PDB file of N, CA and C in Angstrom:
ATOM      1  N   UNK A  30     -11.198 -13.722  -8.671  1.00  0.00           N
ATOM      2  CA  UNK A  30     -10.946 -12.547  -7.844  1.00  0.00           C
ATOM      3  C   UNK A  30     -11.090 -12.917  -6.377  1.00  0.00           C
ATOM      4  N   UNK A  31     -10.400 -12.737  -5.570  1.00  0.00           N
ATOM      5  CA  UNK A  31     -10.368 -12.619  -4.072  1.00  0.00           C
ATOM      6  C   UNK A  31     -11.559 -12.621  -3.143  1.00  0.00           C
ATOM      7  N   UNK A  32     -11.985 -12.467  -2.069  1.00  0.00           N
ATOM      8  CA  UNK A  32     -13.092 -12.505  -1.923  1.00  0.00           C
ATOM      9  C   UNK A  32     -13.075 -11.051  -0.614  1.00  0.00           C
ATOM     10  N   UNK A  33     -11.516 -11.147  -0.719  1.00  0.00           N
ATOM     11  CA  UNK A  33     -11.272  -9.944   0.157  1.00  0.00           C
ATOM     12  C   UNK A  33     -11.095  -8.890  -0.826  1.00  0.00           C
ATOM     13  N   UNK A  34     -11.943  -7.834  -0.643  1.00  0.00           N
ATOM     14  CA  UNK A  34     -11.669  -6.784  -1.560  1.00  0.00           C
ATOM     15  C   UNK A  34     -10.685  -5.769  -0.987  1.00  0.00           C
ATOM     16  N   UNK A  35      -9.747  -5.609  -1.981  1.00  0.00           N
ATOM     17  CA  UNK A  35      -8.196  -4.619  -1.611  1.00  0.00           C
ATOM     18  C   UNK A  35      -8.631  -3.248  -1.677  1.00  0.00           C
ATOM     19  N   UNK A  36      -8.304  -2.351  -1.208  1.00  0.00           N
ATOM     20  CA  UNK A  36      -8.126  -1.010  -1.262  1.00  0.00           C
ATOM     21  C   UNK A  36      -6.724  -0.130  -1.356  1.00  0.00           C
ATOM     22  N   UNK A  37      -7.131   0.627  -2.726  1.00  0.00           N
ATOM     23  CA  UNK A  37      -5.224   1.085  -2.930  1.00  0.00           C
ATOM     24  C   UNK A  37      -5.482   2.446  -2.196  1.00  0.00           C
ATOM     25  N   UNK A  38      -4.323   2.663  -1.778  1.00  0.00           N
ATOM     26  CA  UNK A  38      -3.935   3.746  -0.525  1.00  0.00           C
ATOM     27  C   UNK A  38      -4.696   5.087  -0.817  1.00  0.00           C
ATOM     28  N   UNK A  39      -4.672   5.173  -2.512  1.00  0.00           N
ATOM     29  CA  UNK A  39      -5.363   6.475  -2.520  1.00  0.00           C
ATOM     30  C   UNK A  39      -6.926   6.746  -2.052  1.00  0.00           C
ATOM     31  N   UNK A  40      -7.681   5.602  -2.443  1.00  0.00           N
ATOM     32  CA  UNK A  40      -8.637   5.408  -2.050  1.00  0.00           C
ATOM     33  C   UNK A  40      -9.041   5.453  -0.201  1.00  0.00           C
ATOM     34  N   UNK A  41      -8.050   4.681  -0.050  1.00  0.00           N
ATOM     35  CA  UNK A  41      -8.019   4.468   2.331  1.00  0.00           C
ATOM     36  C   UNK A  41      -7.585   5.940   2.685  1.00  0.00           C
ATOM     37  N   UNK A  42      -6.769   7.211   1.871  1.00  0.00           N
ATOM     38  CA  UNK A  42      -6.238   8.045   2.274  1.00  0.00           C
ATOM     39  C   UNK A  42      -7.573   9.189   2.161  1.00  0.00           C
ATOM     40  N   UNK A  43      -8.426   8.847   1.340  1.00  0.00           N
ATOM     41  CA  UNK A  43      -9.866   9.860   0.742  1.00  0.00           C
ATOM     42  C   UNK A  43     -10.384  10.166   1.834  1.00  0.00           C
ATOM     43  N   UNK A  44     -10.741   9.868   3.039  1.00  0.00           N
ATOM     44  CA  UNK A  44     -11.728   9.916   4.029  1.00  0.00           C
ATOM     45  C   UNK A  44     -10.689  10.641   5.223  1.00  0.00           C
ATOM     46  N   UNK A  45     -11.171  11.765   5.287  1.00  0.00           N
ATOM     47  CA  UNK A  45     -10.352  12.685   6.432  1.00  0.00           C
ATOM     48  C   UNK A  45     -10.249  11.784   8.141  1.00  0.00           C
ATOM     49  N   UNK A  46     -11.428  10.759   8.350  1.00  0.00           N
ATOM     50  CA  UNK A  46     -11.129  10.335   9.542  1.00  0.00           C
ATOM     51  C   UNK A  46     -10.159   8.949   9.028  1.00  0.00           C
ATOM     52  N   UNK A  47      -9.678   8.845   8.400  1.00  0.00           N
ATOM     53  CA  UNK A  47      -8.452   7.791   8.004  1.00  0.00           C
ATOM     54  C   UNK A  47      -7.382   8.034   7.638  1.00  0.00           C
ATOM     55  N   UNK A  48      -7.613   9.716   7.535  1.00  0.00           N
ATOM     56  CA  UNK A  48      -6.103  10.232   7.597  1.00  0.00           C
ATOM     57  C   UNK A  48      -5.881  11.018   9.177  1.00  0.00           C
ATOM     58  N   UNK A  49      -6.597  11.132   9.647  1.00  0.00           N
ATOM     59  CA  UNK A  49      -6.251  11.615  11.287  1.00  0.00           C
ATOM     60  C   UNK A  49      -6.016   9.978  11.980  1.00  0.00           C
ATOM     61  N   UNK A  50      -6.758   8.934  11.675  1.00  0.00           N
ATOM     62  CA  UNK A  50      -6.079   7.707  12.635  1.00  0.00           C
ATOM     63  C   UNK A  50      -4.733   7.835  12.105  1.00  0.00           C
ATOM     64  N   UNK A  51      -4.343   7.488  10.473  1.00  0.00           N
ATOM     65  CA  UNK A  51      -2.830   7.642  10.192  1.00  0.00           C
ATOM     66  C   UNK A  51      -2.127   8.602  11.128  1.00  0.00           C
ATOM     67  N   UNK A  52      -3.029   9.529  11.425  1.00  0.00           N
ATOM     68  CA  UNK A  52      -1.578  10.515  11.847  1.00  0.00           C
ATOM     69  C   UNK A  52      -1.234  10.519  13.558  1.00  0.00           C
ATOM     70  N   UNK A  53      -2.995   9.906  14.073  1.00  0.00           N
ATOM     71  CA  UNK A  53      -2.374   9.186  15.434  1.00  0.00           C
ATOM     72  C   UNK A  53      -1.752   7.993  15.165  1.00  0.00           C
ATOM     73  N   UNK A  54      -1.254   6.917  14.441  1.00  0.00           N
ATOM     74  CA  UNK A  54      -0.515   6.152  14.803  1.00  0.00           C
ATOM     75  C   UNK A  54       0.397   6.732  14.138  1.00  0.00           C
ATOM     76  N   UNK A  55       0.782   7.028  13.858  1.00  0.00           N
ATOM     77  CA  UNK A  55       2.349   7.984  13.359  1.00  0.00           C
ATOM     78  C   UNK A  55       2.817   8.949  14.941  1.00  0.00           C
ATOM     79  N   UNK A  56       2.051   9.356  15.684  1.00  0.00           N
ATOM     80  CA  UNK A  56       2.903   9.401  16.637  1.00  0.00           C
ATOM     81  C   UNK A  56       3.090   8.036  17.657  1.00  0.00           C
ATOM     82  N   UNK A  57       2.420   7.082  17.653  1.00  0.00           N
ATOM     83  CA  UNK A  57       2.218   5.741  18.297  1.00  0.00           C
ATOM     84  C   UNK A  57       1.412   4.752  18.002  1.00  0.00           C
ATOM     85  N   UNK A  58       1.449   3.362  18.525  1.00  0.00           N
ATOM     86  CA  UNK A  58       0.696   2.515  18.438  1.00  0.00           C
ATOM     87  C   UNK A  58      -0.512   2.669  19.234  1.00  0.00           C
ATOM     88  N   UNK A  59      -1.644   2.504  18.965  1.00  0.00           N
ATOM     89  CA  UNK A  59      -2.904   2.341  19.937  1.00  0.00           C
ATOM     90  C   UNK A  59      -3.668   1.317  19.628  1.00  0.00           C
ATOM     91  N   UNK A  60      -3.993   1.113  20.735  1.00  0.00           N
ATOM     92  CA  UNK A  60      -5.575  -0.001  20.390  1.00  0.00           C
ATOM     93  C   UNK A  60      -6.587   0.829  20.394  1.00  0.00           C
ATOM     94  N   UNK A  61      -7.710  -0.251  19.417  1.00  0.00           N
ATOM     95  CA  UNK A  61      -8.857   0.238  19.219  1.00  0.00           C
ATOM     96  C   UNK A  61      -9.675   1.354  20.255  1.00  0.00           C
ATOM     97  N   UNK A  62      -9.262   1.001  20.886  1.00  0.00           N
ATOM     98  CA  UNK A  62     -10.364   2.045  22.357  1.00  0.00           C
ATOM     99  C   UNK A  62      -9.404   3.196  22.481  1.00  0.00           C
ATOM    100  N   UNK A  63      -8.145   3.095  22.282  1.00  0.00           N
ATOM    101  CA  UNK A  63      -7.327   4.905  21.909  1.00  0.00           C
ATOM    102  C   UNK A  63      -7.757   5.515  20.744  1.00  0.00           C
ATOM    103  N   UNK A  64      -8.047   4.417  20.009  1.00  0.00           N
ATOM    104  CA  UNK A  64      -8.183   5.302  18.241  1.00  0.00           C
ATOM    105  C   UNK A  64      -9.666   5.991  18.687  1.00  0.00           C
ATOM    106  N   UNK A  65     -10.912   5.189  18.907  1.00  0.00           N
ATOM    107  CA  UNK A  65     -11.970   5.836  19.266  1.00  0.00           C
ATOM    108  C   UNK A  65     -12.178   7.090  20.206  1.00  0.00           C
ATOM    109  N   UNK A  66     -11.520   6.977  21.218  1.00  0.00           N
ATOM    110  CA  UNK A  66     -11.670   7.982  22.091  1.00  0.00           C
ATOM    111  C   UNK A  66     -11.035   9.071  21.490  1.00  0.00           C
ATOM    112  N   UNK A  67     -10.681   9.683  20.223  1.00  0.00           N
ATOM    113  CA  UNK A  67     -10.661  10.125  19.677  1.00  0.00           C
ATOM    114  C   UNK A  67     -11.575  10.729  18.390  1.00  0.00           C
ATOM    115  N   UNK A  68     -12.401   9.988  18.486  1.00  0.00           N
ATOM    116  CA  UNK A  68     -13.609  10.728  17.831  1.00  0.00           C
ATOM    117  C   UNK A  68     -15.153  10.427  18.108  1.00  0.00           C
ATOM    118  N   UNK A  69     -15.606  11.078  17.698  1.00  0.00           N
ATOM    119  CA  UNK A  69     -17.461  10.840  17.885  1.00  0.00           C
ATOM    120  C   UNK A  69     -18.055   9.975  16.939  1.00  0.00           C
ATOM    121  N   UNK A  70     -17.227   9.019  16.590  1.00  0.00           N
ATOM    122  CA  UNK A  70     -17.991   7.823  15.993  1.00  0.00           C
ATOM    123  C   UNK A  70     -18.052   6.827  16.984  1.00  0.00           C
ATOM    124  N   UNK A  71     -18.590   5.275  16.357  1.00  0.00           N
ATOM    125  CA  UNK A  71     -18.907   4.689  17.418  1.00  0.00           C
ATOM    126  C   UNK A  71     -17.824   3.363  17.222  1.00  0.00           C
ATOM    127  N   UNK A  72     -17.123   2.654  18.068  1.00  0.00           N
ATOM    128  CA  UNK A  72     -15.977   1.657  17.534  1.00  0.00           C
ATOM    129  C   UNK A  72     -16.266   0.711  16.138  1.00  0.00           C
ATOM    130  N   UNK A  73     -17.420   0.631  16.137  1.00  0.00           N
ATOM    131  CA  UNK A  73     -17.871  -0.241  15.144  1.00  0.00           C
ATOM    132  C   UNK A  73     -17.500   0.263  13.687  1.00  0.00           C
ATOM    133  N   UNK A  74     -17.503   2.012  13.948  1.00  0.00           N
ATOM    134  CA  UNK A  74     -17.215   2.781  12.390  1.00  0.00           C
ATOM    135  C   UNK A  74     -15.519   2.689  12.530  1.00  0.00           C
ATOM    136  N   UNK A  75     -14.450   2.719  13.454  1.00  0.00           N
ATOM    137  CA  UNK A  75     -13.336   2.897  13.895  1.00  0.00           C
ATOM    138  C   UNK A  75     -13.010   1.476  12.971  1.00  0.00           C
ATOM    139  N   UNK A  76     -13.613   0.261  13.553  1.00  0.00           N
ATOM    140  CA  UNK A  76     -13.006  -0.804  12.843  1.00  0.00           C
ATOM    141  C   UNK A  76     -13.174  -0.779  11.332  1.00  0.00           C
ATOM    142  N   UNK A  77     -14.335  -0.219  10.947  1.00  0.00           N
ATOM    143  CA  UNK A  77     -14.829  -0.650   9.376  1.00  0.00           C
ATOM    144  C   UNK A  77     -13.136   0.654   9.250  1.00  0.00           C
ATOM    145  N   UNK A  78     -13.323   1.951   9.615  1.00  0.00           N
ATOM    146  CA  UNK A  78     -11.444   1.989   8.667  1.00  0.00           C
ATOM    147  C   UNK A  78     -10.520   1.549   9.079  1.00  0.00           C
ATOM    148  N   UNK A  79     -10.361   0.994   9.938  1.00  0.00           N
ATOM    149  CA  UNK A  79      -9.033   0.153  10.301  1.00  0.00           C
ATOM    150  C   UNK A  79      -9.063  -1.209   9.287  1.00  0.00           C
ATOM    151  N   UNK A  80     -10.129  -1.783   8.955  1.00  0.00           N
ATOM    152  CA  UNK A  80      -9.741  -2.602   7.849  1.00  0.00           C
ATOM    153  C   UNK A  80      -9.424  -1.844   6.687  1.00  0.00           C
ATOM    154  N   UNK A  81      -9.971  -0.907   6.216  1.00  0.00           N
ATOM    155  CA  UNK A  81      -9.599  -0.327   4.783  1.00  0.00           C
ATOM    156  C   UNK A  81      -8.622   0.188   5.109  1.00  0.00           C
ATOM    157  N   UNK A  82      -7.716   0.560   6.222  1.00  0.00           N
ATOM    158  CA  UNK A  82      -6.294   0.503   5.981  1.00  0.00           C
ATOM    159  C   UNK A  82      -5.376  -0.304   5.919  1.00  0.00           C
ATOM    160  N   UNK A  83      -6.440  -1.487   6.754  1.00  0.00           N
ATOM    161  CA  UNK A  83      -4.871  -2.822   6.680  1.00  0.00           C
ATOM    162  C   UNK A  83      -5.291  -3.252   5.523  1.00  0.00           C
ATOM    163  N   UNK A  84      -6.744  -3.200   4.593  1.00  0.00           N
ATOM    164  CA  UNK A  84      -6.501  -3.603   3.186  1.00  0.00           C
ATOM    165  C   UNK A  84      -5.543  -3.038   2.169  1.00  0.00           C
ATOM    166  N   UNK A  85      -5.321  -2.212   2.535  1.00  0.00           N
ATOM    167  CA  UNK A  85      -4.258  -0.610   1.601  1.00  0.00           C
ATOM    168  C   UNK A  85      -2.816  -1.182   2.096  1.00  0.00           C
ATOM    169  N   UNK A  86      -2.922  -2.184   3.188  1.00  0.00           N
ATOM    170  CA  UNK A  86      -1.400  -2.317   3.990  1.00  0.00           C
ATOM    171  C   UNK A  86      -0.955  -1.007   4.457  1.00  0.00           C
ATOM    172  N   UNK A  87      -1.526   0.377   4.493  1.00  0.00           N
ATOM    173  CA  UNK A  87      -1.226   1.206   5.712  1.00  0.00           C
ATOM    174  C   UNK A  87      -1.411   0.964   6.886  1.00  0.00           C
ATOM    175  N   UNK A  88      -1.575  -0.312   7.941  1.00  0.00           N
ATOM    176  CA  UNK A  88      -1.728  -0.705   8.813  1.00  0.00           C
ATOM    177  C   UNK A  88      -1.725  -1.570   9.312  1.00  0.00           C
ATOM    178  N   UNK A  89      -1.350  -2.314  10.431  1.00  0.00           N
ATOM    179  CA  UNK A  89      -1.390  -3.662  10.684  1.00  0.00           C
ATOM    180  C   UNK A  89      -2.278  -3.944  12.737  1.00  0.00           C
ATOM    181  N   UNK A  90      -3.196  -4.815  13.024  1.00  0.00           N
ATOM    182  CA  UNK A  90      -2.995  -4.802  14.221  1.00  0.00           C
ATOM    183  C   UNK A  90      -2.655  -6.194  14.510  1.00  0.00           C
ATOM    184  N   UNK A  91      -2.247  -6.198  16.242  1.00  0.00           N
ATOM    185  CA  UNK A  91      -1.895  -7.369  16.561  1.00  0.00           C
ATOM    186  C   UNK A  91      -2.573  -7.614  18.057  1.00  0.00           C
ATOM    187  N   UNK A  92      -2.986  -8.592  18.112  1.00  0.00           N
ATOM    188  CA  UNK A  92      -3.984  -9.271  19.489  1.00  0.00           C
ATOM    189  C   UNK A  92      -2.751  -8.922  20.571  1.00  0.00           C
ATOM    190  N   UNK A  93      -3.784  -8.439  21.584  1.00  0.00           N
ATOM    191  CA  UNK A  93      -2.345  -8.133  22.775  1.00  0.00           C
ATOM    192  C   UNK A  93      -3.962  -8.172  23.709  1.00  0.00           C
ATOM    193  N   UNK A  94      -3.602  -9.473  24.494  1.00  0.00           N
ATOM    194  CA  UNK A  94      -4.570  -9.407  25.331  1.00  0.00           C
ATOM    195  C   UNK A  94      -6.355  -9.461  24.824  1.00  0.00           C
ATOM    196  N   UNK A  95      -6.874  -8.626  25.705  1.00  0.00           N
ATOM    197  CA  UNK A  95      -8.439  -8.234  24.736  1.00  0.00           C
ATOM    198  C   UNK A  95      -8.480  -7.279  24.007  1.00  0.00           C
ATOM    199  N   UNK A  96      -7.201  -7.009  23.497  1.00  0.00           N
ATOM    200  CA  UNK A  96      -6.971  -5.174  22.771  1.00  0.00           C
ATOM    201  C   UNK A  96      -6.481  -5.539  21.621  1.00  0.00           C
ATOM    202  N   UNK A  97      -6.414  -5.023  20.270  1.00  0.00           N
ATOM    203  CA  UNK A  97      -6.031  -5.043  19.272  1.00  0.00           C
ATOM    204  C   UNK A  97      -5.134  -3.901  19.361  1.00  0.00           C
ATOM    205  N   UNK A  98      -3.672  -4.055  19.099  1.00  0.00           N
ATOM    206  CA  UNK A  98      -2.994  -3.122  18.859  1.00  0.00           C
ATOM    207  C   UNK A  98      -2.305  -2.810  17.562  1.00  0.00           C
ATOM    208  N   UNK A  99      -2.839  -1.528  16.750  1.00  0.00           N
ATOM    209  CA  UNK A  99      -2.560  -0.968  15.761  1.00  0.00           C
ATOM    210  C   UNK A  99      -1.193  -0.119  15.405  1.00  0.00           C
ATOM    211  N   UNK A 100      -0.569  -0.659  14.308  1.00  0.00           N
ATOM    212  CA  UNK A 100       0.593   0.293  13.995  1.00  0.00           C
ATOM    213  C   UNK A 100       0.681   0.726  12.547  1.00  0.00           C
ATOM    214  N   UNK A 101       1.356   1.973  12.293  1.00  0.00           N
ATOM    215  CA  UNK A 101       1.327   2.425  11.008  1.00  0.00           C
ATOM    216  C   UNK A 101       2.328   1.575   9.970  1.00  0.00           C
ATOM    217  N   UNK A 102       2.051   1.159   8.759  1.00  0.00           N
ATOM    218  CA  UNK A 102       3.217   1.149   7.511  1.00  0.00           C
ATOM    219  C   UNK A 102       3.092   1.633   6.583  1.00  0.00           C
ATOM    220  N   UNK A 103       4.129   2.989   7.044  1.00  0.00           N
ATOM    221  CA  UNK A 103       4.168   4.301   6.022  1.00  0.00           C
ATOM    222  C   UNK A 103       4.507   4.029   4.354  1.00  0.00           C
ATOM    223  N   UNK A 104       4.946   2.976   4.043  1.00  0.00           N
ATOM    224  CA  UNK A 104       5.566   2.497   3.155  1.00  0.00           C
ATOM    225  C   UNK A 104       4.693   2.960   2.118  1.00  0.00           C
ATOM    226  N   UNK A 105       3.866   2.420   1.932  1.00  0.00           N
ATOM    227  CA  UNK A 105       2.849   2.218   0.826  1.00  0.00           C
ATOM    228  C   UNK A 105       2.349   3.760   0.410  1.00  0.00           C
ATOM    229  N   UNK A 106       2.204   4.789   1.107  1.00  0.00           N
ATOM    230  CA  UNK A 106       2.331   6.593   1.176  1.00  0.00           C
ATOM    231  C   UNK A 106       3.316   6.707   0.212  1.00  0.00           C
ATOM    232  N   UNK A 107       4.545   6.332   0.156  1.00  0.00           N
ATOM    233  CA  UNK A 107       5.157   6.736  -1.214  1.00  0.00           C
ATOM    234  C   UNK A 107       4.760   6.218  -2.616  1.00  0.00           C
ATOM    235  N   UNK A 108       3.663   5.857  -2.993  1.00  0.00           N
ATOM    236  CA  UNK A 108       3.089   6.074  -4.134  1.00  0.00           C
ATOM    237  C   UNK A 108       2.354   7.383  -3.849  1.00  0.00           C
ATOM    238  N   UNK A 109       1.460   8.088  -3.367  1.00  0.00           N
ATOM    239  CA  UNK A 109       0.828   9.195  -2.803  1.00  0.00           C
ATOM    240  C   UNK A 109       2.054  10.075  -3.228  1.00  0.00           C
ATOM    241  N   UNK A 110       3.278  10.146  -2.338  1.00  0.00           N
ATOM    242  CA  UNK A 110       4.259  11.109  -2.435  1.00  0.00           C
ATOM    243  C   UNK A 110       4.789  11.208  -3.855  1.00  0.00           C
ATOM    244  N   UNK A 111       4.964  10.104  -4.632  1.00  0.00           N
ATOM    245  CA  UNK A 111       5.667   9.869  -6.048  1.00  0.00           C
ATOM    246  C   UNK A 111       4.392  10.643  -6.842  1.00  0.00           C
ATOM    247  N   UNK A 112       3.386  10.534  -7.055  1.00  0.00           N
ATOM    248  CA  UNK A 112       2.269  10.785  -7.826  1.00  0.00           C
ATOM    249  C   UNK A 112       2.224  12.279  -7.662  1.00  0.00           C
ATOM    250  N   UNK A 113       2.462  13.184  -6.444  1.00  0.00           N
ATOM    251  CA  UNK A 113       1.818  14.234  -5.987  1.00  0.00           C
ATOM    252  C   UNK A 113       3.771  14.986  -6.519  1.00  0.00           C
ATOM    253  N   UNK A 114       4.868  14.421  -6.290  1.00  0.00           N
ATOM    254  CA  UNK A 114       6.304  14.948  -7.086  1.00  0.00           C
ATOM    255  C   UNK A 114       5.987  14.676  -8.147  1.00  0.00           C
ATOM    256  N   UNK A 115       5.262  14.140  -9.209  1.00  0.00           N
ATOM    257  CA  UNK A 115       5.136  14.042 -10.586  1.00  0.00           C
ATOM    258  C   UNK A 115       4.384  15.380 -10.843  1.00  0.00           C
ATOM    259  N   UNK A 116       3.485  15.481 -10.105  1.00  0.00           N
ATOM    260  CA  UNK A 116       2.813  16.590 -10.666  1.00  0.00           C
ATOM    261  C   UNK A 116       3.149  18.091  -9.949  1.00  0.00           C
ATOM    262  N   UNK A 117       3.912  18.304  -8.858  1.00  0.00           N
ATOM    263  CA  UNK A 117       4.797  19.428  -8.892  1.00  0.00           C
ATOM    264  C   UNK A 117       5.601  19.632  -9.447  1.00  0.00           C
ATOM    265  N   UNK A 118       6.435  18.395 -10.023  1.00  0.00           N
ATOM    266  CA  UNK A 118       7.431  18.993 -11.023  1.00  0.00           C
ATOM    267  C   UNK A 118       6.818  19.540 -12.548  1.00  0.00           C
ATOM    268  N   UNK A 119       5.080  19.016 -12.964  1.00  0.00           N
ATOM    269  CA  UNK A 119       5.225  19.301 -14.096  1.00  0.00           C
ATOM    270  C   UNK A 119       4.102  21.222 -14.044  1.00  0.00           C
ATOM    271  N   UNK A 120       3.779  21.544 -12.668  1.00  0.00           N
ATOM    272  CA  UNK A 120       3.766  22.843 -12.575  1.00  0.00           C
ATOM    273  C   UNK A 120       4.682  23.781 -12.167  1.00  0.00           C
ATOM    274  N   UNK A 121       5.791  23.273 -11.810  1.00  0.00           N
ATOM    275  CA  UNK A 121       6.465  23.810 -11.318  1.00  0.00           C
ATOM    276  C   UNK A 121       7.385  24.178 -12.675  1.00  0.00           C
ATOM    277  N   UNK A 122       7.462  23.399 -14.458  1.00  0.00           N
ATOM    278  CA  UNK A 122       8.010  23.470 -15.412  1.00  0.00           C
ATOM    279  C   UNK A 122       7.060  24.338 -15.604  1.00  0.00           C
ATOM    280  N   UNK A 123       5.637  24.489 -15.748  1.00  0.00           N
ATOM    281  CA  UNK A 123       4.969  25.064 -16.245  1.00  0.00           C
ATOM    282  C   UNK A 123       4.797  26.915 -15.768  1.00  0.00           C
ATOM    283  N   UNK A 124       4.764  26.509 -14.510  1.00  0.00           N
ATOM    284  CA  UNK A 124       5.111  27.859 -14.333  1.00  0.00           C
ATOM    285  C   UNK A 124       6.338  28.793 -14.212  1.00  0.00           C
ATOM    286  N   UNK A 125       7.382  28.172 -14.763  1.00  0.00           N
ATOM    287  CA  UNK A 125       8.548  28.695 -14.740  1.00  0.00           C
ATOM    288  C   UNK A 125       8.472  28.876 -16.485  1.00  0.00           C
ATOM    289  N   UNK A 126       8.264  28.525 -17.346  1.00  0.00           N
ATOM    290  CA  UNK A 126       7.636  28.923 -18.662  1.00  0.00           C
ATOM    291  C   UNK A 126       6.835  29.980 -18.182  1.00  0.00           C
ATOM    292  N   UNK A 127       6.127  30.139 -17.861  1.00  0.00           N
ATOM    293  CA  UNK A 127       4.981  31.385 -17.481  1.00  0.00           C
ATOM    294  C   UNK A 127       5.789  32.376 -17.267  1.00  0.00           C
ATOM    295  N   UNK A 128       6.788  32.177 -16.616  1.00  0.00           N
ATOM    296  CA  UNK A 128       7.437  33.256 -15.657  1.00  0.00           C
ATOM    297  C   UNK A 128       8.483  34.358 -16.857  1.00  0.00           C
ATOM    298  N   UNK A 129       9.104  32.740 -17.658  1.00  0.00           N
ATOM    299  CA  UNK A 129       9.616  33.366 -18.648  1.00  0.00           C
ATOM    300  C   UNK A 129       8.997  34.417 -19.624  1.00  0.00           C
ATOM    301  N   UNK A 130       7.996  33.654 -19.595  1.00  0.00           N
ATOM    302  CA  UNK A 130       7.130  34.316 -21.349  1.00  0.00           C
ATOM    303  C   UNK A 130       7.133  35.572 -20.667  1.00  0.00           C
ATOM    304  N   UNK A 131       6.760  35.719 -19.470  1.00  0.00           N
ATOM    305  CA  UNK A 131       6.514  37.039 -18.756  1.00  0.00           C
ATOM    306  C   UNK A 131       7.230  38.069 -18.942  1.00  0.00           C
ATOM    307  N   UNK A 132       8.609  37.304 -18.358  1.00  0.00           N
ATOM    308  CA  UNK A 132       9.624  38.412 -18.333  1.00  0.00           C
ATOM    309  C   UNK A 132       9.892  38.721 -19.592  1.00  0.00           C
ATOM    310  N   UNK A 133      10.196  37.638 -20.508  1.00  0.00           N
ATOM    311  CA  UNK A 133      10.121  38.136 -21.921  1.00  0.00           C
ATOM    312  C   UNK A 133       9.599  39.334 -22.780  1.00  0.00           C
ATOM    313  N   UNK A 134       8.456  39.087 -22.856  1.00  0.00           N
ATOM    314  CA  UNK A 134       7.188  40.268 -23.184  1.00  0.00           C
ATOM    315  C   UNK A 134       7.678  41.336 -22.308  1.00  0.00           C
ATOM    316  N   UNK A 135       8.030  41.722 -21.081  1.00  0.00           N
ATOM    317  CA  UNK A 135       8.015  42.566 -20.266  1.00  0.00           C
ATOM    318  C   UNK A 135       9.319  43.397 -21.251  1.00  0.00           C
ATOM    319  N   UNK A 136      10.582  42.697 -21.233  1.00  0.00           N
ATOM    320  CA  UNK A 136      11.774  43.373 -21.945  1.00  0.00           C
ATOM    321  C   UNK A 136      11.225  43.721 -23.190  1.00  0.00           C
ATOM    322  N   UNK A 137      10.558  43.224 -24.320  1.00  0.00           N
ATOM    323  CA  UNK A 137      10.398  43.888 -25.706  1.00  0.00           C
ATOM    324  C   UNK A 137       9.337  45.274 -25.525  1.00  0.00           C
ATOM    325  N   UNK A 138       8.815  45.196 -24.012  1.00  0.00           N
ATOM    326  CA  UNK A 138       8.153  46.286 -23.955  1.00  0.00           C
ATOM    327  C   UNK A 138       9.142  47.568 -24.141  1.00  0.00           C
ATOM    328  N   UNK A 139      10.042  47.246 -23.116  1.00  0.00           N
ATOM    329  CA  UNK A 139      10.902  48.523 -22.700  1.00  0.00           C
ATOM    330  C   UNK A 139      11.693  48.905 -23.467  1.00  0.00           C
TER     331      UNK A 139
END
């Protein structure tokens, strides 16, 4: 086994402050000191999720100077999206059965 431990997206996506960095770099790239100044943690917690996203490959940075600059790769989100259409389509069967039985019963009333 690796010695780098991977993280699959669903797991990097669990933690609400790793889905607000996703959604600042989805409007842009930032370095580390943009992502922070964005919240009341301290950079040191900023980096520990910036690796569990570039472990997930939702993220990549690149040395620019003394700055690390971070960008999103949305790619890997469509397992998230595929998983979450699997299971609207199978309530969305389910409650359209519901709907039926409904109306059903409703007509043998009348």
């Amino acid at each position: 086994m690796s010695a780098l431990k991977k993280h699959d997206v669903f797991q990097a996506v669990a933690d609400p402050t790793r889905r607000e960095i996703l959604h600042l770099l989805s409007k842009q790239n930032l370095a580390i000191s943009e992502i922070t100044s964005h919240f009341s943690i301290t950079r040191t917690a900023v980096v520990k999720h910036l690796t569990i996203l570039s472990e997930a490959n939702l993220v990549s940075g690149k040395k620019s100077g003394r700055e690390k600059i971070y960008h999103l790769h949305p790619e890997p989100l469509m397992d998230i999206k595929d998983w979450v259409s699997y299971f609207e389509q199978f309530w969305d069967n389910k409650l359209s059965m519901l709907k039926y039985l409904v109306e059903n019963e409703e007509d043998k009333k009348e």
